GROMACS .gro file of C-alpha atoms in nm:
model
  318
    1MET     CA    1  11.040  12.756  12.170
    2VAL     CA    2  11.063  12.445  11.954
    3ALA     CA    3  11.281  12.638  11.708
    4THR     CA    4  11.516  12.799  11.962
    5ARG     CA    5  11.558  12.568  12.261
    6ALA     CA    6  11.801  12.276  12.275
    7ALA     CA    7  11.641  11.931  12.245
    8PHE     CA    8  11.756  11.671  12.501
    9ASP     CA    9  11.680  11.302  12.547
   10HIS     CA   10  11.466  11.326  12.861
   11ARG     CA   11  11.132  11.506  12.870
   12ALA     CA   12  10.873  11.604  13.130
   13VAL     CA   13  10.522  11.739  13.086
   14VAL     CA   14  10.333  11.912  13.368
   15VAL     CA   15   9.957  11.958  13.339
   16ALA     CA   16   9.795  12.191  13.590
   17GLY     CA   17   9.511  12.436  13.623
   18ASP     CA   18   9.698  12.704  13.815
   19ARG     CA   19  10.042  12.840  13.900
   20ASP     CA   20  10.080  12.641  14.222
   21GLY     CA   21  10.009  12.315  14.041
   22LEU     CA   22  10.270  12.396  13.778
   23LEU     CA   23  10.531  12.485  14.041
   24ASP     CA   24  10.462  12.165  14.238
   25GLY     CA   25  10.502  11.958  13.924
   26LEU     CA   26  10.827  12.127  13.824
   27ALA     CA   27  10.962  12.084  14.177
   28ALA     CA   28  10.886  11.712  14.162
   29VAL     CA   29  11.072  11.685  13.833
   30ALA     CA   30  11.371  11.876  13.973
   31ASP     CA   31  11.384  11.659  14.287
   32GLY     CA   32  11.376  11.337  14.090
   33ALA     CA   33  11.091  11.211  14.304
   34ASP     CA   34  10.818  10.981  14.183
   35PRO     CA   35  10.604  11.205  13.965
   36PRO     CA   36  10.257  11.303  14.085
   37PRO     CA   37   9.962  11.217  13.859
   38HIS     CA   38   9.978  11.548  13.673
   39VAL     CA   39  10.341  11.497  13.566
   40ALA     CA   40  10.448  11.271  13.279
   41LEU     CA   41  10.812  11.168  13.233
   42GLY     CA   42  10.965  11.006  12.928
   43ALA     CA   43  11.262  10.970  12.696
   44ALA     CA   44  11.268  11.101  12.341
   45ALA     CA   45  11.242  10.839  12.071
   46ASP     CA   46  11.476  10.832  11.776
   47GLU     CA   47  11.416  11.124  11.545
   48ARG     CA   48  11.175  11.038  11.266
   49ARG     CA   49  11.168  11.301  10.999
   50PRO     CA   50  10.838  11.324  10.811
   51VAL     CA   51  10.753  11.271  10.449
   52PHE     CA   52  10.644  11.602  10.297
   53VAL     CA   53  10.323  11.546  10.095
   54PHE     CA   54  10.241  11.800   9.822
   55PRO     CA   55   9.876  11.807   9.708
   56GLY     CA   56   9.736  11.850   9.361
   57GLN     CA   57   9.473  12.083   9.221
   58GLY     CA   58   9.156  12.102   9.428
   59SER     CA   59   9.347  12.175   9.749
   60GLN     CA   60   9.321  12.552   9.702
   61TRP     CA   61   9.099  12.772   9.918
   62PRO     CA   62   9.002  13.142   9.919
   63GLU     CA   63   9.259  13.379  10.070
   64MET     CA   64   9.516  13.101  10.114
   65GLY     CA   65   9.858  13.230  10.212
   66ARG     CA   66   9.737  13.583  10.281
   67GLU     CA   67   9.797  13.577  10.657
   68LEU     CA   68  10.128  13.392  10.621
   69LEU     CA   69  10.259  13.661  10.385
   70GLU     CA   70  10.208  13.912  10.666
   71THR     CA   71  10.316  13.702  10.965
   72SER     CA   72  10.582  13.454  10.848
   73PRO     CA   73  10.912  13.598  10.721
   74ALA     CA   74  11.020  13.254  10.596
   75PHE     CA   75  10.699  13.210  10.397
   76ALA     CA   76  10.706  13.563  10.257
   77ALA     CA   77  11.070  13.541  10.147
   78ARG     CA   78  11.029  13.208   9.969
   79ALA     CA   79  10.700  13.316   9.811
   80ALA     CA   80  10.877  13.624   9.676
   81GLU     CA   81  11.147  13.401   9.523
   82CYS     CA   82  10.879  13.187   9.359
   83ALA     CA   83  10.707  13.499   9.227
   84ALA     CA   84  11.032  13.628   9.080
   85ALA     CA   85  11.070  13.301   8.888
   86LEU     CA   86  10.703  13.272   8.785
   87ASP     CA   87  10.593  13.626   8.701
   88PRO     CA   88  10.800  13.662   8.380
   89LEU     CA   89  10.644  13.336   8.256
   90THR     CA   90  10.286  13.406   8.359
   91GLY     CA   91  10.262  13.778   8.282
   92TRP     CA   92  10.085  13.852   8.611
   93SER     CA   93  10.184  13.877   8.978
   94VAL     CA   94  10.160  13.566   9.194
   95LEU     CA   95  10.184  13.779   9.507
   96ASP     CA   96   9.898  14.001   9.389
   97VAL     CA   97   9.677  13.692   9.355
   98LEU     CA   98   9.773  13.570   9.702
   99ARG     CA   99   9.716  13.913   9.855
  100GLY     CA  100   9.398  13.979   9.659
  101VAL     CA  101   9.519  14.318   9.535
  102GLY     CA  102   9.553  14.486   9.197
  103ASP     CA  103   9.377  14.337   8.897
  104PRO     CA  104   9.523  13.987   8.852
  105PRO     CA  105   9.344  13.715   8.652
  106GLY     CA  106   9.082  13.508   8.830
  107PRO     CA  107   9.206  13.219   9.047
  108GLU     CA  108   8.953  12.985   8.884
  109ARG     CA  109   9.178  12.962   8.574
  110VAL     CA  110   9.406  12.659   8.564
  111ASP     CA  111   9.700  12.875   8.454
  112VAL     CA  112   9.649  13.083   8.770
  113THR     CA  113   9.554  12.812   9.019
  114GLN     CA  114   9.854  12.590   8.952
  115PRO     CA  115  10.133  12.853   8.979
  116VAL     CA  116   9.972  12.995   9.294
  117LEU     CA  117   9.939  12.649   9.450
  118PHE     CA  118  10.302  12.578   9.360
  119THR     CA  119  10.406  12.896   9.540
  120MET     CA  120  10.200  12.801   9.845
  121MET     CA  121  10.353  12.454   9.868
  122VAL     CA  122  10.714  12.559   9.819
  123ALA     CA  123  10.679  12.847  10.067
  124LEU     CA  124  10.503  12.629  10.327
  125ALA     CA  125  10.782  12.373  10.299
  126GLU     CA  126  11.027  12.655  10.372
  127VAL     CA  127  10.829  12.747  10.686
  128TRP     CA  128  10.856  12.393  10.820
  129GLN     CA  129  11.226  12.371  10.740
  130SER     CA  130  11.290  12.709  10.904
  131VAL     CA  131  11.178  12.561  11.238
  132GLY     CA  132  11.386  12.246  11.196
  133VAL     CA  133  11.130  12.012  11.037
  134ARG     CA  134  11.309  11.865  10.737
  135PRO     CA  135  11.177  11.596  10.502
  136ALA     CA  136  11.305  11.240  10.499
  137ALA     CA  137  11.135  11.200  10.160
  138VAL     CA  138  10.877  11.377   9.946
  139VAL     CA  139  10.575  11.274   9.742
  140GLY     CA  140  10.353  11.489   9.523
  141HIS     CA  141  10.001  11.429   9.393
  142SER     CA  142   9.974  11.524   9.024
  143GLN     CA  143  10.087  11.888   8.991
  144GLY     CA  144  10.206  11.874   9.353
  145GLU     CA  145  10.497  11.667   9.226
  146ILE     CA  146  10.644  11.980   9.065
  147ALA     CA  147  10.671  12.148   9.405
  148ALA     CA  148  10.800  11.824   9.557
  149ALA     CA  149  11.076  11.807   9.295
  150CYS     CA  150  11.174  12.167   9.367
  151VAL     CA  151  11.186  12.122   9.746
  152ALA     CA  152  11.381  11.796   9.712
  153GLY     CA  153  11.636  11.958   9.480
  154ALA     CA  154  11.554  11.759   9.166
  155LEU     CA  155  11.452  12.077   8.984
  156SER     CA  156  11.590  12.426   9.029
  157LEU     CA  157  11.332  12.688   9.118
  158ALA     CA  158  11.365  12.830   8.767
  159ASP     CA  159  11.301  12.492   8.604
  160ALA     CA  160  11.012  12.409   8.836
  161ALA     CA  161  10.856  12.748   8.763
  162ARG     CA  162  10.888  12.677   8.391
  163VAL     CA  163  10.710  12.343   8.426
  164VAL     CA  164  10.417  12.472   8.630
  165ALA     CA  165  10.370  12.801   8.442
  166LEU     CA  166  10.403  12.679   8.083
  167ARG     CA  167  10.228  12.346   8.137
  168SER     CA  168   9.927  12.514   8.297
  169LYS     CA  169   9.915  12.767   8.010
  170ALA     CA  170   9.907  12.480   7.761
  171LEU     CA  171   9.614  12.331   7.952
  172LEU     CA  172   9.401  12.631   7.855
  173ALA     CA  173   9.350  12.456   7.521
  174LEU     CA  174   9.156  12.187   7.709
  175ALA     CA  175   8.968  12.421   7.945
  176GLY     CA  176   8.595  12.359   7.961
  177ARG     CA  177   8.626  12.012   7.813
  178GLY     CA  178   8.658  11.812   8.131
  179GLU     CA  179   8.591  11.779   8.501
  180MET     CA  180   8.691  11.544   8.781
  181LEU     CA  181   8.484  11.327   9.012
  182SER     CA  182   8.602  11.162   9.336
  183VAL     CA  183   8.449  10.820   9.401
  184VAL     CA  184   8.446  10.616   9.723
  185GLU     CA  185   8.488  10.273   9.570
  186PRO     CA  186   8.776  10.031   9.494
  187ALA     CA  187   8.977  10.106   9.181
  188ARG     CA  188   8.889   9.772   9.021
  189ARG     CA  189   8.516   9.848   9.042
  190VAL     CA  190   8.561  10.206   8.919
  191ARG     CA  191   8.755  10.082   8.616
  192GLU     CA  192   8.466   9.848   8.537
  193ARG     CA  193   8.222  10.140   8.554
  194VAL     CA  194   8.442  10.364   8.338
  195ALA     CA  195   8.519  10.107   8.065
  196PRO     CA  196   8.190  10.146   7.870
  197PHE     CA  197   8.259  10.518   7.825
  198GLY     CA  198   8.575  10.453   7.620
  199ASP     CA  199   8.801  10.757   7.582
  200ARG     CA  200   8.536  10.988   7.726
  201LEU     CA  201   8.637  10.895   8.082
  202ALA     CA  202   8.952  10.770   8.254
  203VAL     CA  203   9.064  10.674   8.603
  204ALA     CA  204   9.264  10.985   8.688
  205ALA     CA  205   9.399  10.891   9.030
  206VAL     CA  206   9.403  10.600   9.271
  207ASN     CA  207   9.447  10.763   9.610
  208GLY     CA  208   9.362  10.475   9.842
  209PRO     CA  209   9.175  10.143   9.872
  210ASN     CA  210   8.840  10.322   9.831
  211ALA     CA  211   8.945  10.661   9.697
  212VAL     CA  212   8.951  10.702   9.319
  213SER     CA  213   8.920  11.004   9.090
  214VAL     CA  214   8.765  10.990   8.744
  215SER     CA  215   8.831  11.254   8.478
  216GLY     CA  216   8.688  11.333   8.139
  217ASP     CA  217   8.391  11.463   7.943
  218PRO     CA  218   8.141  11.652   8.166
  219ALA     CA  219   7.835  11.481   8.014
  220ALA     CA  220   7.989  11.137   8.062
  221LEU     CA  221   8.084  11.225   8.420
  222ALA     CA  222   7.727  11.334   8.486
  223GLU     CA  223   7.599  10.999   8.360
  224LEU     CA  224   7.853  10.814   8.576
  225GLY     CA  225   7.741  11.025   8.872
  226ARG     CA  226   7.380  10.919   8.817
  227GLN     CA  227   7.484  10.553   8.809
  228LEU     CA  228   7.683  10.593   9.130
  229SER     CA  229   7.392  10.771   9.297
  230ALA     CA  230   7.155  10.489   9.200
  231ASP     CA  231   7.396  10.239   9.357
  232GLY     CA  232   7.437  10.446   9.674
  233VAL     CA  233   7.807  10.519   9.613
  234MET     CA  234   7.949  10.840   9.761
  235ARG     CA  235   8.101  11.080   9.509
  236TRP     CA  236   8.171  11.452   9.469
  237MET     CA  237   8.315  11.690   9.212
  238VAL     CA  238   8.675  11.806   9.262
  239PRO     CA  239   8.663  12.187   9.285
  240GLY     CA  240   8.847  12.398   9.031
  241VAL     CA  241   8.920  12.123   8.778
  242VAL     CA  242   8.773  12.227   8.441
  243PHE     CA  243   8.994  12.023   8.208
  244PRO     CA  244   9.033  11.646   8.147
  245ALA     CA  245   9.345  11.584   8.358
  246HIS     CA  246   9.501  11.236   8.342
  247ALA     CA  247   9.275  11.147   8.051
  248PRO     CA  248   9.331  11.065   7.680
  249GLN     CA  249   9.253  11.424   7.575
  250VAL     CA  250   9.584  11.538   7.726
  251ALA     CA  251   9.760  11.374   7.429
  252GLU     CA  252   9.647  11.672   7.219
  253ILE     CA  253   9.907  11.894   7.388
  254GLU     CA  254  10.189  11.637   7.416
  255ASP     CA  255  10.408  11.779   7.137
  256GLU     CA  256  10.365  12.134   7.266
  257LEU     CA  257  10.461  12.033   7.620
  258LEU     CA  258  10.767  11.839   7.510
  259GLU     CA  259  10.890  12.144   7.321
  260LEU     CA  260  10.810  12.396   7.597
  261LEU     CA  261  10.976  12.189   7.869
  262ALA     CA  262  11.276  12.066   7.670
  263PRO     CA  263  11.515  12.319   7.833
  264ILE     CA  264  11.471  12.187   8.189
  265ARG     CA  265  11.766  12.002   8.341
  266PRO     CA  266  11.663  11.760   8.618
  267ARG     CA  267  11.931  11.657   8.865
  268GLN     CA  268  11.985  11.408   9.143
  269ALA     CA  269  11.763  11.510   9.434
  270GLU     CA  270  11.901  11.580   9.779
  271VAL     CA  271  11.589  11.418   9.931
  272PRO     CA  272  11.432  11.092   9.805
  273ILE     CA  273  11.128  11.138   9.580
  274PHE     CA  274  10.859  10.872   9.560
  275SER     CA  275  10.686  10.919   9.227
  276THR     CA  276  10.311  10.911   9.172
  277VAL     CA  277  10.385  10.842   8.805
  278THR     CA  278  10.568  10.515   8.876
  279GLY     CA  279  10.449  10.444   9.231
  280GLU     CA  280  10.808  10.391   9.344
  281ARG     CA  281  11.120  10.579   9.448
  282LEU     CA  282  11.250  10.762   9.143
  283ASP     CA  283  11.588  10.836   8.992
  284THR     CA  284  11.517  11.207   8.968
  285THR     CA  285  11.748  11.265   8.673
  286ALA     CA  286  11.456  11.115   8.476
  287MET     CA  287  11.228  11.413   8.556
  288ASP     CA  288  11.264  11.559   8.208
  289ALA     CA  289  11.000  11.701   7.972
  290GLY     CA  290  10.864  11.355   7.895
  291TYR     CA  291  10.825  11.280   8.263
  292TRP     CA  292  10.617  11.595   8.320
  293TYR     CA  293  10.394  11.504   8.027
  294ARG     CA  294  10.333  11.159   8.179
  295ASN     CA  295  10.270  11.323   8.516
  296LEU     CA  296   9.977  11.505   8.352
  297ARG     CA  297   9.853  11.225   8.125
  298GLN     CA  298   9.883  10.904   8.328
  299THR     CA  299   9.685  10.785   8.628
  300VAL     CA  300   9.816  10.929   8.956
  301LEU     CA  301   9.944  10.628   9.153
  302PHE     CA  302   9.924  10.793   9.493
  303GLU     CA  303   9.826  10.475   9.678
  304ASP     CA  304  10.117  10.282   9.523
  305ALA     CA  305  10.363  10.561   9.608
  306THR     CA  306  10.235  10.572   9.966
  307ARG     CA  307  10.270  10.195  10.003
  308SER     CA  308  10.626  10.221   9.871
  309LEU     CA  309  10.700  10.488  10.133
  310LEU     CA  310  10.557  10.268  10.409
  311ALA     CA  311  10.761   9.971  10.285
  312ALA     CA  312  11.072  10.190  10.301
  313GLY     CA  313  11.004  10.254  10.670
  314HIS     CA  314  10.842  10.597  10.655
  315THR     CA  315  10.558  10.634  10.904
  316THR     CA  316  10.511  11.009  10.953
  317PHE     CA  317  10.350  11.223  10.683
  318LEU     CA  318  10.310  11.601  10.674
   0.00000   0.00000   0.00000
């Protein structure tokens, strides 16, 4: 009904346990009488479009998207478009992975997880927009920023597919050399803890006042985990991350990434993008190959980007 009925300024809600109660409430609304206790009247507030938030790796779950492929035409159509752009670059079928059919590579691989997550995010955004929910702005966490750029119009689907497919393939060179740990502690304190480890560990993301991710060498992360445990600090491993994202080791694939992504042509977005690379609203023509390297190498400034969104007047996040 929300997608097909006209939306007017005045609203009424009737709460009842049976048919007679519903009819009495509707009659009171129609008569313009003082509403009984089970009827609420009100006027619609100004439309506030939400900020679309696109997550990074670790947000995946088994069988994600499978039901939507069967039940949502909007999701299925957009997922098929993503697959058409991705499959020639990956060499396997995105839709087969989502459906769990055929003999696709395992979803635990970074070069599988990231293209499939990209497809999920772009197709889910299409579902929301198909029922009239359109973004006032977008923000993406780490690899989620690729999908955000695509939905906002800063990257064509072909260019976004190139970034996510080829960048995740390049990450295979770092597979098995890193993990990620989420820590419930202020960023300043986490940086103090990480400093003695040198290049073995890095603050990968600052997600909130007491929400920080640390990335790097598995043995060093294990030692940090023991220190945190001794101090009674909550922490947990981020699932599915088996490479040192947002850590110094990423520099090993910088030249390769700059060459692979050189053909992309970023453009001015139709929807504002708040960058987790800069923490601010971004001129999206800057989302070139170098930008997507920094998106992988630098600390994810999700808290800063969120504060910038709030300062710009955005209060609803999806």
